[in-house]
Amino acid sequence: MSKPEGESQRLKLGVFKFASCDGCQLSILNLEEDLLALGQALDIAYFPEASSDMEPGPYDIALVEGSITTAEDAHRILSVRQQTKVLITIGACATAGGIQALRNWADVEAFKQAVYPSPEYIQSLNTSTPISEHVHVDFELWGCPIDKGQLLRVITDLIAGVQPRLPADSVCLECKRRGIVCVLVAKGLPCLGPVTRTGCGAICPGMGRDCYGCFGPSEGARKGPGLPPNTASLARHFHGGLQLIPIEVMRRFRGINGYVSSFRAESDTWEKKT
Amino acid sequence: MSEGPDQIRTIAVDMVARVEGEGALRVTVKDGTVRDVELKIFEPPRFFEAFLQGRHYEEVPDIVARICGICPIAYQMSAVHALEQIFGLRVEGALRDLRRLIYCGEWIESHALHVYLLQAPDFLGYDSAIAMAKDHAAVVTRGLRLKKAGNAIMTLLGGRSVHPVSVKVGGFSRVPLRRELAALKDELLWARDAAVETVRWVASFEVPNLDMDYNCVALRHPDEYPLNEGQIAAAAGLQVSAHEFEHHFTEHQVPYSNALHCTLQGSPYVVGPLARLNWNHEHLTPLAKQALADNNIALPLRNPFYGIVARSIEILYALEESLRLVERYEPPPLSAAPITVRSGIGMACTEAPRGILYHRYEVDGDGVIREAKIVPPTSQNQSSIEQDLRRFMPRLLHLPDKEAALACERVIRCYDPCISCATHFLNLEIRREGRA
Ligand code: SF4
Ligand code: SF4
């Protein structure tokens, strides 16, 4: 990209991809007219999905999409970290291991054999792990995909030199604010909204269905900031109240964000009961 | 680049940009002749087929959407159609229309993204659309707004444009009110005019001449441009249903790629906008047909660089079709048809923005998935991309390595490959052996 005057004062941004579906990067491109404004406010120095011009680091901000699933990627994230001042993970893959972390409960060799006639050519670790298991992460942006409004807010905070903060309470509160009828109570659907982080605007209940936890666990609903939500109580209600059998309760928690510790512990508990 | 006999020269570019996913290209040149072209896909496998096993059929649309952020509807549509087949269900009427409409939204969004943000910079000599916007602000703004029109359809029907949440087996979790759809109309009318302009704009691009004898494969439907339904058509009169897909199309592994290559009776073939247009132009809408004529676009298209033209025609088609569907919409009595779960095997193919997408599921009596198989468009196009490059490479050999590499990337981008689907580093390596 050609450089306007005053380039050196603008923060330099890099966007990096690991194992993912590209949906969170697409959320950046979906900023549409704000994207052009962003291109003026920041120096988008590295973003291969959108630009052939790939400037080397160091970067002020790195947005990292995707989880670590190969030995090579485990190395590459170290180098991204070394070149970056503020590293932000974007999305469930980078923040929690993503849907591909379902392999962490499985036999990956068997997976390879099921898909590939010559599994020995395939470079892949047996696990899919979040970026924070490999390097220090400064800020985590949840969602599968992330919410572009939240992304814009975090970036403008950083440009203004403010430590970004986003709400971490549950989807339920968003439902109440929007006046959406509770699908758990009214329809008896196994909604994860009570233990899921706000940010999406309660899309699923708004569309008449149950939340499946794509924004990861909420924080501190009853106990305080940074603490896990009360998954055990909700799981008991799924089982005792909504008549889900243990394996169904397990599957509920073992989804898009299944590998994050609170959801993982809950799904493991119910797996033992199946 | 002067090379003595027996010298091997390796040229590498770090990453092919403006594609979705991670890949690399290696070209070996010996004595001035192109020997091998290998499109390597490094994107680590994500094993979706394996972890669909043991999940309940109702979870499938949410899971398969995550294969690709650019075309989640395609995955959801192939999946729900395959599963409905097992349950003996045909979704008709307004629900069928709404499925068509949300798919049109995805075509508009995905095609506009590719035309304006990913590929047009190649023809106009920029690194990115953001750089291009400095000289062509109005054009880039038009492209972004067009893409947004597609997103608006998806968001209204699906809750959001990336990984929509309302699609389910049998229909939707919620259907829109008539007035909600009507509210889209003004923007779609603007977008339709912008799409006419888009065709005119891309048809004026100078394209390298490359004539390929493609075997085009696309769905065909007796009375409509195909999205969710149709028979799979190919050269030599082959016309089969999705049920027979695996009899004719086979996947095989190559040592250098994490994506399986799919061939038709052992030979390369092409799927996507170009193939679709060649097979289905008679079902285009009036303005789309007019745009072909006004811009002297002669069919069949056999040059990969015309992919951008085909994609733009399809944007126009999808907008006219969306307007038609919005116009005639009457909300259905139920947002989804009731399901009777039973065991069985179902297969379906739908037209993803990048070409046909095949899904097969085996389900047990409790509705739990026993087995799943998914063949994405990019793995079907890989062999053809390699073939195009083999044909195109000889005229690049006089170029310095870096420029040759960039020209190869341009060929690859014509296909709008989605490497996340098939499995984004496109690291180009040219090995020159012997005399150049
Ligand atoms: S978090 Fe979800 S949307 Fe984002 S890259 Fe991963 S799978 Fe895609
Ligand atoms: S309601 Fe839940 S699953 Fe649905 S979009 Fe929001 S966080 Fe994701």
XYZ file of C-alpha atoms and ligand atoms in Angstrom:
726
model
C 0.000 0.000 0.000
C 1.322 3.443 -0.838
C 2.149 5.495 2.199
C 0.567 8.838 2.884
C 2.393 11.568 4.758
C 2.741 11.180 8.482
C 2.901 7.428 8.120
C 5.330 6.996 10.973
C 2.842 8.255 13.574
C 0.160 5.823 12.568
C -0.061 2.559 14.445
C 1.046 -0.398 12.402
C -1.423 -3.256 12.260
C -0.850 -6.861 11.255
C -3.523 -9.526 10.753
C -2.333 -13.103 11.112
C -4.123 -16.333 10.353
C -3.707 -19.784 11.867
C -6.158 -22.716 11.607
C -9.548 -21.140 11.058
C -12.386 -20.555 8.666
C -11.380 -16.918 7.844
C -14.727 -15.712 9.225
C -13.186 -13.372 11.774
C -10.956 -11.777 9.111
C -14.050 -11.438 6.973
C -15.645 -9.562 9.857
C -12.845 -6.988 9.404
C -13.628 -6.711 5.688
C -17.301 -6.482 6.591
C -16.583 -3.178 8.328
C -17.217 -1.815 4.781
C -17.021 1.973 4.844
C -15.374 1.821 8.259
C -12.738 -0.358 6.622
C -11.603 2.544 4.434
C -11.590 4.822 7.486
C -9.560 2.200 9.335
C -7.094 2.138 6.427
C -6.634 5.872 6.978
C -6.418 5.746 10.758
C -4.010 2.809 10.873
C -1.234 1.519 8.680
C -2.566 -1.896 7.679
C 0.915 -3.259 7.145
C 0.238 -6.967 6.955
C -3.068 -8.546 5.970
C -2.507 -11.174 3.262
C -6.173 -11.994 2.931
C -6.741 -8.409 1.745
C -3.413 -7.139 0.407
C -0.426 -8.406 -1.552
C 1.775 -5.816 0.129
C 3.193 -7.587 3.166
C 5.374 -5.286 5.233
C 7.692 -6.819 7.803
C 7.301 -6.114 11.522
C 7.520 -4.788 14.127
C 3.799 -4.161 14.526
C 1.977 -2.105 17.143
C -1.113 -4.279 17.024
C -1.505 -7.855 15.866
C -4.921 -9.366 15.348
C -4.554 -13.120 15.460
C -7.181 -15.445 14.031
C -7.074 -19.215 14.305
C -5.712 -21.872 16.611
C -2.397 -23.732 16.750
C -2.620 -27.130 15.076
C 0.832 -27.677 13.532
C 4.388 -27.605 14.858
C 5.224 -24.923 12.305
C 2.396 -22.710 13.517
C 3.558 -23.146 17.112
C 6.843 -21.553 15.934
C 5.226 -18.891 13.833
C 3.149 -17.538 16.729
C 6.358 -17.002 18.737
C 7.718 -14.817 15.975
C 4.447 -12.881 15.707
C 4.610 -12.257 19.460
C 8.225 -11.059 19.278
C 7.337 -8.518 16.622
C 4.210 -7.174 18.303
C 3.396 -4.687 21.068
C -0.273 -5.520 21.605
C -1.458 -8.974 20.610
C -5.198 -9.501 20.356
C -6.815 -12.827 19.608
C -9.911 -12.601 17.457
C -12.520 -15.316 17.642
C -13.192 -18.654 19.224
C -10.373 -20.434 17.351
C -7.617 -18.123 18.595
C -9.160 -17.561 22.004
C -10.375 -21.049 22.877
C -9.050 -23.485 20.249
C -12.212 -23.276 18.157
C -14.420 -25.975 16.803
C -11.328 -27.847 15.632
C -10.435 -28.384 19.311
C -12.999 -31.174 19.304
C -10.017 -33.259 18.223
C -8.531 -32.800 21.692
C -10.858 -35.519 22.902
C -10.254 -37.791 19.963
C -7.692 -39.954 18.293
C -6.236 -37.703 15.591
C -4.331 -40.553 13.962
C -7.643 -42.267 13.367
C -9.059 -39.036 11.922
C -6.160 -38.785 9.503
C -6.604 -42.349 8.448
C -10.292 -41.796 7.916
C -9.731 -38.822 5.594
C -6.364 -39.451 3.896
C -5.129 -42.577 2.125
C -1.526 -41.599 3.032
C -1.825 -40.015 6.469
C 1.952 -39.837 6.820
C 2.071 -36.795 4.487
C -0.187 -34.798 6.736
C 1.466 -32.350 9.108
C -0.805 -31.885 12.056
C -0.558 -31.860 15.835
C -2.884 -34.026 17.871
C -4.337 -30.905 19.486
C -5.839 -27.577 18.562
C -4.879 -25.027 21.216
C -5.651 -21.359 21.836
C -2.932 -18.742 21.262
C -2.694 -18.063 25.013
C -1.338 -21.574 25.568
C 1.704 -20.556 23.497
C 2.388 -16.851 24.056
C 1.215 -13.945 26.207
C -2.033 -12.464 24.903
C -2.916 -8.853 25.731
C -6.586 -8.930 24.895
C -9.106 -11.532 23.838
C -12.001 -10.819 21.551
C -14.609 -13.574 21.774
C -17.156 -14.810 19.289
C -17.452 -17.193 16.382
C -17.286 -14.942 14.494
C -16.322 -11.792 16.426
C -18.741 -8.908 16.451
C -17.421 -6.165 14.167
C -18.779 -3.439 16.460
C -16.728 -4.854 19.326
C -13.669 -5.058 17.089
C -14.016 -1.439 16.037
C -14.409 -0.391 19.637
C -11.244 -2.218 20.716
C -9.223 -0.716 17.855
C -10.457 2.818 18.478
C -9.650 2.377 22.178
C -6.119 1.353 21.274
C -5.702 4.280 18.856
C -6.874 6.571 21.668
C -4.378 4.912 24.030
C -7.072 3.442 26.281
C -7.006 -0.102 27.675
C -9.947 -1.799 25.919
C -12.733 -3.264 28.015
C -15.797 -5.065 26.859
C -18.808 -6.347 28.780
C -18.512 -9.948 29.993
C -21.942 -10.630 31.439
C -24.339 -13.135 29.927
C -26.444 -13.217 26.764
C -29.507 -13.340 29.047
C -29.018 -9.723 30.041
C -28.931 -8.757 26.377
C -32.181 -10.670 25.827
C -33.829 -8.782 28.667
C -32.621 -5.438 27.303
C -33.968 -6.312 23.850
C -37.237 -7.632 25.256
C -36.785 -11.075 23.716
C -38.926 -13.861 25.130
C -36.728 -16.409 26.900
C -36.496 -19.558 24.758
C -35.334 -21.614 27.755
C -38.415 -20.785 29.778
C -41.015 -20.328 27.040
C -39.970 -23.076 24.628
C -37.951 -25.396 26.835
C -34.903 -25.192 24.559
C -31.469 -26.010 26.057
C -30.194 -22.445 25.711
C -26.599 -21.693 26.743
C -27.404 -17.971 27.044
C -27.214 -17.936 30.876
C -23.529 -18.966 30.797
C -22.483 -17.355 27.495
C -20.732 -13.989 27.131
C -22.688 -11.088 25.720
C -21.512 -9.373 22.547
C -23.603 -10.777 19.729
C -26.753 -8.891 20.688
C -28.594 -12.118 21.585
C -28.906 -13.167 17.953
C -30.158 -16.715 18.521
C -32.966 -16.098 20.979
C -33.909 -13.182 18.728
C -34.256 -15.707 15.894
C -36.365 -18.012 18.051
C -33.722 -20.557 18.916
C -31.350 -21.517 21.692
C -27.862 -19.985 22.114
C -25.084 -22.518 21.412
C -22.345 -20.625 23.184
C -20.403 -19.128 20.292
C -19.143 -16.184 22.389
C -17.629 -18.446 25.061
C -18.259 -18.385 28.802
C -19.550 -15.274 30.503
C -17.792 -13.965 33.586
C -18.787 -13.227 37.096
C -22.533 -13.470 36.669
C -22.955 -14.372 40.322
C -19.481 -14.692 41.708
C -17.417 -11.761 40.407
C -15.299 -10.647 37.435
C -12.971 -13.199 35.895
C -14.754 -16.112 37.504
C -16.461 -18.827 35.506
C -20.233 -18.944 35.086
C -22.387 -21.444 36.902
C -22.436 -24.107 34.226
C -23.218 -26.866 36.716
C -26.572 -25.424 37.650
C -27.609 -24.910 34.033
C -26.479 -28.420 33.101
C -28.557 -29.853 35.941
C -31.567 -27.989 34.592
C -30.970 -29.352 31.086
C -30.921 -32.839 32.526
C -33.545 -32.702 35.260
C -35.862 -30.035 33.868
C -35.590 -30.410 30.098
C -34.990 -34.162 30.153
C -31.743 -34.128 28.169
C -29.813 -37.347 28.583
C -26.200 -36.977 29.802
C -24.651 -37.306 26.341
C -26.867 -34.495 25.094
C -25.789 -32.304 28.008
C -22.189 -33.178 27.206
C -22.592 -32.225 23.522
C -24.167 -28.917 24.533
C -21.009 -27.815 26.317
C -18.588 -29.468 23.907
C -19.204 -27.179 20.926
C -17.608 -24.130 19.296
C -15.928 -23.152 22.595
C -15.785 -26.659 24.058
C -12.104 -26.483 25.007
C -12.303 -23.410 27.248
C -11.825 -24.583 30.848
C -15.321 -24.058 32.318
C -17.163 -25.580 29.348
C -14.586 -28.336 29.110
C -14.978 -29.322 32.759
C -18.754 -29.384 32.438
C -18.722 -31.548 29.329
C -16.225 -33.934 30.933
C -18.475 -34.279 33.976
C -21.420 -35.319 31.829
C -19.334 -37.568 29.671
C -18.624 -39.619 32.796
C -22.355 -40.024 33.329
C -23.084 -41.375 29.873
C 18.308 -15.410 -14.555
C 20.853 -16.658 -16.975
C 21.433 -20.238 -16.137
C 24.006 -22.660 -17.221
C 23.177 -26.254 -17.972
C 22.215 -28.294 -14.965
C 21.702 -25.303 -12.759
C 18.672 -25.415 -10.566
C 17.126 -22.177 -9.597
C 14.521 -21.827 -6.916
C 12.401 -18.762 -6.603
C 10.115 -18.240 -3.656
C 7.453 -15.696 -2.815
C 6.187 -15.933 0.724
C 2.488 -16.049 0.288
C -0.135 -15.773 -2.379
C -2.251 -12.970 -1.119
C -5.906 -12.183 -1.446
C -7.115 -15.743 -1.256
C -8.819 -17.459 1.617
C -6.522 -19.923 3.348
C -2.898 -21.062 3.183
C -1.169 -22.523 0.151
C 1.965 -22.591 -2.000
C 2.957 -23.219 -5.572
C 5.998 -25.018 -6.876
C 6.915 -24.936 -10.534
C 9.811 -26.929 -11.919
C 11.350 -25.812 -15.189
C 13.883 -27.921 -16.978
C 15.670 -26.821 -20.135
C 13.154 -24.074 -20.605
C 10.190 -26.407 -20.415
C 7.674 -26.519 -17.617
C 7.883 -29.950 -16.041
C 5.854 -29.937 -12.876
C 3.268 -27.620 -11.433
C 2.218 -28.402 -7.890
C -0.361 -26.375 -6.061
C 0.321 -27.159 -2.435
C -2.273 -26.525 0.170
C -0.674 -26.188 3.602
C -3.707 -25.047 5.463
C -3.821 -27.501 8.332
C -6.677 -29.976 8.105
C -9.505 -29.275 10.519
C -11.138 -32.712 10.396
C -14.756 -31.674 10.192
C -15.928 -34.935 8.731
C -14.476 -36.788 11.674
C -16.082 -34.726 14.365
C -19.487 -34.623 12.783
C -19.567 -38.281 13.765
C -21.571 -38.726 16.932
C -23.256 -35.319 16.768
C -27.004 -34.911 16.480
C -28.383 -33.910 13.073
C -29.781 -30.657 14.513
C -26.219 -29.532 15.315
C -24.968 -30.028 11.775
C -25.824 -26.581 10.325
C -23.971 -24.813 13.184
C -20.931 -27.060 12.835
C -20.512 -27.119 9.041
C -20.950 -23.339 8.833
C -17.526 -23.138 10.545
C -15.780 -24.804 7.628
C -15.847 -21.459 5.869
C -16.580 -17.915 6.970
C -16.993 -16.759 3.356
C -19.610 -19.285 2.274
C -21.314 -20.713 5.381
C -24.720 -20.836 3.670
C -23.380 -23.184 1.015
C -22.333 -25.641 3.731
C -25.606 -25.265 5.565
C -27.653 -25.737 2.391
C -25.877 -28.860 1.164
C -26.194 -30.283 4.676
C -29.882 -29.611 5.228
C -30.796 -30.932 1.795
C -28.875 -34.161 2.343
C -30.437 -34.649 5.795
C -33.958 -33.882 4.591
C -33.563 -36.538 1.982
C -32.958 -39.070 4.734
C -36.067 -37.934 6.573
C -38.133 -38.024 3.369
C -38.842 -34.324 3.407
C -39.065 -31.801 0.578
C -39.110 -28.157 1.527
C -41.387 -26.224 -0.817
C -43.121 -22.887 -1.243
C -42.087 -19.833 0.719
C -39.478 -21.766 2.717
C -37.819 -22.914 -0.498
C -37.886 -19.304 -1.719
C -36.274 -18.079 1.485
C -33.484 -20.625 1.103
C -32.925 -19.370 -2.411
C -32.942 -15.789 -1.164
C -30.378 -16.307 1.597
C -28.170 -18.187 -0.897
C -28.460 -15.229 -3.317
C -27.326 -13.039 -0.419
C -24.232 -15.208 -0.013
C -23.447 -15.144 -3.748
C -23.693 -11.338 -3.781
C -21.526 -10.961 -0.683
C -18.909 -13.515 -1.705
C -18.716 -12.503 -5.380
C -18.559 -8.763 -4.591
C -15.787 -9.452 -2.087
C -13.832 -11.326 -4.707
C -14.496 -9.008 -7.650
C -13.805 -5.717 -5.872
C -11.550 -6.498 -2.936
C -9.531 -9.498 -4.036
C -9.286 -9.647 -7.822
C -9.853 -6.204 -9.388
C -6.599 -4.843 -7.893
C -4.791 -7.345 -10.183
C -6.236 -5.799 -13.317
C -5.669 -2.205 -12.196
C -2.218 -2.715 -10.736
C -2.704 -2.330 -6.992
C -1.782 -4.424 -3.973
C -5.165 -4.142 -2.353
C -8.571 -2.546 -2.586
C -7.578 -0.128 0.179
C -4.672 1.074 -1.964
C -6.946 1.113 -5.012
C -9.433 3.265 -3.108
C -6.948 6.164 -3.081
C -7.353 6.530 -6.867
C -10.710 4.888 -7.415
C -12.694 5.834 -4.350
C -16.111 5.728 -6.015
C -15.555 2.281 -7.463
C -14.346 0.731 -4.221
C -17.191 2.334 -2.308
C -19.618 0.875 -4.841
C -18.130 -2.579 -4.351
C -18.330 -2.348 -0.582
C -21.939 -1.241 -0.703
C -22.787 -4.045 -3.100
C -21.229 -6.562 -0.770
C -23.167 -5.013 2.068
C -26.442 -5.541 0.190
C -25.676 -9.280 0.144
C -24.829 -9.173 3.836
C -28.115 -7.393 4.544
C -30.102 -10.284 3.081
C -28.095 -12.810 5.083
C -28.399 -10.813 8.289
C -32.129 -10.380 7.971
C -32.782 -14.055 7.284
C -29.913 -15.584 9.238
C -29.266 -13.243 12.162
C -25.767 -12.409 10.914
C -23.802 -12.759 7.678
C -20.889 -14.856 8.944
C -22.222 -18.134 10.314
C -25.944 -17.377 10.158
C -27.912 -19.074 12.922
C -31.457 -19.612 11.635
C -30.984 -22.331 9.009
C -32.235 -25.703 10.177
C -33.318 -29.013 8.819
C -36.888 -28.437 7.631
C -36.615 -24.664 7.207
C -35.667 -21.802 9.523
C -35.873 -21.076 13.232
C -37.599 -17.834 12.329
C -39.012 -16.465 9.072
C -39.208 -12.741 8.331
C -42.336 -10.668 8.168
C -43.393 -9.395 4.772
C -42.560 -5.826 5.684
C -39.110 -6.789 6.920
C -38.280 -8.192 3.494
C -39.908 -5.250 1.751
C -37.561 -2.956 3.658
C -34.641 -4.457 1.702
C -36.097 -3.446 -1.634
C -34.665 0.044 -2.133
C -31.147 -1.089 -1.393
C -31.509 -4.098 -3.698
C -32.716 -1.820 -6.492
C -29.666 0.382 -6.028
C -27.474 -2.718 -5.967
C -29.021 -4.055 -9.158
C -27.986 -0.892 -11.016
C -24.550 -1.061 -9.419
C -24.284 -4.660 -10.633
C -25.019 -3.570 -14.223
C -22.166 -1.057 -13.838
C -19.962 -3.772 -12.388
C -20.377 -5.987 -15.442
C -19.535 -3.056 -17.718
C -16.472 -2.241 -15.596
C -14.983 -5.748 -15.435
C -15.771 -6.445 -19.109
C -13.476 -3.527 -19.976
C -10.465 -5.085 -18.219
C -7.694 -6.275 -20.439
C -7.231 -9.992 -19.944
C -4.387 -12.241 -21.014
C -5.535 -14.568 -23.692
C -5.691 -18.144 -22.596
C -8.045 -20.585 -24.218
C -8.704 -23.734 -22.221
C -10.730 -26.718 -23.210
C -12.448 -27.072 -19.865
C -14.784 -29.795 -18.812
C -17.299 -27.558 -17.063
C -19.323 -29.131 -14.274
C -22.361 -27.437 -12.779
C -25.850 -28.169 -11.594
C -28.660 -27.858 -14.095
C -32.288 -27.369 -13.270
C -35.096 -27.462 -15.833
C -36.435 -24.014 -15.073
C -34.043 -22.013 -12.979
C -30.471 -20.895 -12.577
C -29.238 -23.506 -10.104
C -28.664 -22.822 -6.439
C -30.009 -25.603 -4.255
C -31.230 -28.142 -6.752
C -30.451 -29.761 -10.054
C -28.606 -32.552 -11.768
C -24.852 -32.497 -12.086
C -23.981 -31.844 -15.731
C -20.639 -32.364 -17.456
C -19.245 -32.754 -20.973
C -20.176 -35.707 -23.181
C -23.772 -35.648 -22.038
C -23.063 -36.747 -18.491
C -25.984 -35.794 -16.283
C -26.283 -37.430 -12.859
C -27.915 -36.841 -9.519
C -25.984 -36.194 -6.315
C -26.591 -39.833 -5.467
C -24.261 -40.878 -8.214
C -21.589 -38.256 -7.468
C -19.191 -40.725 -5.923
C -19.525 -43.111 -8.852
C -18.101 -40.546 -11.228
C -16.071 -38.188 -9.090
C -13.183 -39.522 -7.055
C -10.908 -37.893 -4.550
C -7.265 -38.778 -4.365
C -4.381 -37.582 -2.287
C -1.218 -35.992 -3.675
C 1.862 -35.922 -1.459
C 2.253 -32.133 -1.623
C -1.227 -31.006 -0.583
C -3.438 -31.219 2.487
C -6.499 -30.980 0.227
C -7.634 -34.013 -1.675
C -7.833 -33.632 -5.451
C -11.142 -34.520 -6.997
C -11.308 -35.692 -10.603
C -14.091 -36.729 -12.931
C -13.379 -40.148 -14.297
C -9.724 -39.430 -13.669
C -9.564 -36.055 -15.434
C -9.522 -32.449 -14.253
C -12.678 -30.366 -14.484
C -13.870 -26.905 -13.579
C -16.624 -25.826 -11.192
C -17.741 -22.308 -10.263
C -19.214 -19.218 -11.919
C -17.681 -19.856 -15.336
C -18.960 -23.441 -15.492
C -22.343 -22.433 -14.142
C -22.784 -19.628 -16.638
C -21.776 -21.827 -19.570
C -24.347 -24.424 -18.599
C -27.212 -22.238 -17.433
C -27.195 -18.907 -19.280
C -30.637 -19.565 -20.718
C -32.044 -19.218 -17.202
C -30.524 -15.814 -16.582
C -32.851 -12.912 -15.816
C -33.524 -10.201 -18.439
C -30.986 -7.633 -17.253
C -28.314 -10.286 -16.855
C -28.906 -11.498 -20.424
C -28.875 -7.905 -21.602
C -25.559 -7.317 -19.840
C -24.018 -10.265 -21.709
C -25.176 -8.807 -25.022
C -24.314 -5.179 -24.248
C -20.781 -6.094 -23.307
C -20.209 -8.545 -26.181
C -19.587 -11.438 -23.855
C -19.662 -14.540 -26.033
C -20.363 -17.882 -24.404
C -19.008 -20.378 -23.653
C -16.278 -18.696 -21.628
C -13.077 -20.720 -21.778
C -10.533 -18.282 -20.353
C -10.038 -18.395 -16.589
C -9.544 -14.614 -16.538
C -13.194 -14.254 -17.488
C -14.121 -15.692 -14.115
C -14.487 -12.111 -12.888
C -16.990 -11.430 -15.672
C -18.993 -14.561 -14.878
C -18.999 -13.640 -11.203
C -20.285 -10.138 -11.997
C -23.059 -11.519 -14.186
C -24.041 -13.750 -11.300
C -24.136 -10.799 -8.898
C -26.600 -9.145 -11.256
C -28.601 -12.345 -11.573
C -28.721 -12.844 -7.814
C -30.006 -9.318 -7.300
C -32.779 -9.632 -9.849
C -33.710 -12.996 -8.390
C -33.679 -11.563 -4.851
C -36.005 -8.779 -5.900
C -38.365 -11.298 -7.471
C -38.390 -13.420 -4.317
C -38.910 -10.425 -2.053
C -41.774 -9.255 -4.216
C -43.711 -12.491 -4.107
C -43.061 -13.400 -0.488
C -45.950 -14.456 1.699
C -44.843 -15.738 5.110
C -45.385 -19.494 5.426
C -47.623 -20.853 8.215
C -44.694 -22.689 9.842
C -41.083 -21.549 9.954
C -39.993 -25.167 9.519
C -41.579 -28.393 8.416
C -41.898 -31.060 11.131
C -39.307 -33.861 11.023
C -39.738 -37.573 11.443
C -36.345 -38.908 12.333
C -35.299 -42.127 10.655
C -32.050 -43.779 9.768
C -30.565 -43.652 6.292
C -28.063 -42.128 3.920
C -28.560 -38.840 2.083
C -26.532 -36.947 -0.506
C -26.903 -33.422 -1.854
C -25.030 -31.001 -4.052
C -25.661 -27.265 -4.084
C -23.954 -24.412 -5.918
C -21.582 -22.674 -3.502
C -20.230 -19.351 -4.840
C -17.071 -21.245 -5.897
C -18.875 -24.254 -7.404
C -20.652 -27.450 -6.513
C -20.404 -28.606 -2.926
C -21.212 -32.241 -2.192
C -22.285 -33.618 1.196
C -23.199 -37.152 2.224
C -24.456 -38.180 5.667
C -25.359 -41.429 7.274
C -27.723 -41.057 10.225
C -28.928 -43.608 12.805
C -32.453 -44.007 14.177
C -31.824 -41.433 16.944
C -30.794 -38.804 14.429
C -27.117 -39.116 15.306
C -24.546 -38.793 12.485
C -22.663 -41.990 11.833
C -20.608 -40.800 8.894
C -20.115 -37.632 6.891
C -18.339 -36.788 3.679
C -17.824 -33.320 2.233
C -16.246 -32.405 -1.132
C -15.669 -28.628 -1.385
C -15.316 -26.757 -4.695
C -11.675 -25.779 -4.262
C -10.527 -29.385 -4.092
C -12.406 -29.982 -7.329
C -10.675 -27.064 -9.067
C -7.116 -27.807 -7.941
C -6.197 -29.961 -10.925
C -7.573 -27.404 -13.359
C -5.616 -24.605 -11.685
C -2.474 -26.676 -12.156
C -3.417 -27.343 -15.768
C -3.977 -23.621 -16.500
C -0.628 -22.813 -14.959
C 1.094 -25.463 -17.038
C -0.343 -23.812 -20.149
C 0.335 -20.258 -18.978
C 3.846 -20.725 -17.559
C 5.810 -20.919 -20.863
C 5.000 -17.311 -21.645
C 6.212 -16.224 -18.226
C 9.616 -17.864 -18.374
C 11.345 -14.805 -19.821
C 10.188 -12.747 -16.869
C 12.229 -12.161 -13.734
C 11.240 -14.679 -11.064
C 9.275 -12.269 -8.972
C 7.094 -11.097 -11.835
C 6.533 -14.638 -13.038
C 5.408 -15.507 -9.543
C 2.965 -12.625 -9.416
C 1.503 -13.640 -12.772
C 0.936 -17.165 -11.431
C -0.845 -15.796 -8.406
C -3.165 -13.942 -10.739
C -4.093 -17.162 -12.484
C -4.781 -18.851 -9.172
C -6.917 -15.958 -7.976
C -9.187 -16.314 -11.037
C -10.625 -19.341 -9.279
C -11.283 -17.468 -6.063
C -9.868 -20.504 -4.301
C -11.012 -20.933 -0.784
C -8.165 -22.720 0.846
C -9.846 -22.745 4.237
C -12.524 -24.789 2.593
C -10.145 -27.170 0.923
C -7.971 -26.871 3.694
C -2.848 -18.817 3.003
C 0.582 -18.907 2.502
C 0.823 -19.308 -1.153
C 4.494 -19.750 -1.311
C 5.559 -19.859 -4.937
C 8.654 -21.747 -5.766
C 9.998 -22.012 -9.318
C 12.703 -24.581 -9.794
C 14.655 -24.032 -12.977
C 16.788 -26.897 -14.082
C 19.013 -26.898 -17.124
C 18.771 -23.970 -19.515
C 15.989 -21.474 -19.084
S -13.623 -18.176 15.511
Fe -15.265 -19.019 14.233
S -15.562 -17.405 12.737
Fe -13.586 -17.010 13.635
S -12.129 -18.059 12.317
Fe -12.687 -19.479 13.954
S -14.340 -20.671 13.096
Fe -14.151 -18.891 11.858
S -26.939 -16.188 20.989
Fe -25.206 -17.476 21.591
S -24.760 -18.814 19.873
Fe -26.138 -17.230 19.152
S -24.777 -15.710 18.257
Fe -25.100 -15.106 20.393
S -23.472 -16.068 21.596
Fe -23.511 -17.053 19.549
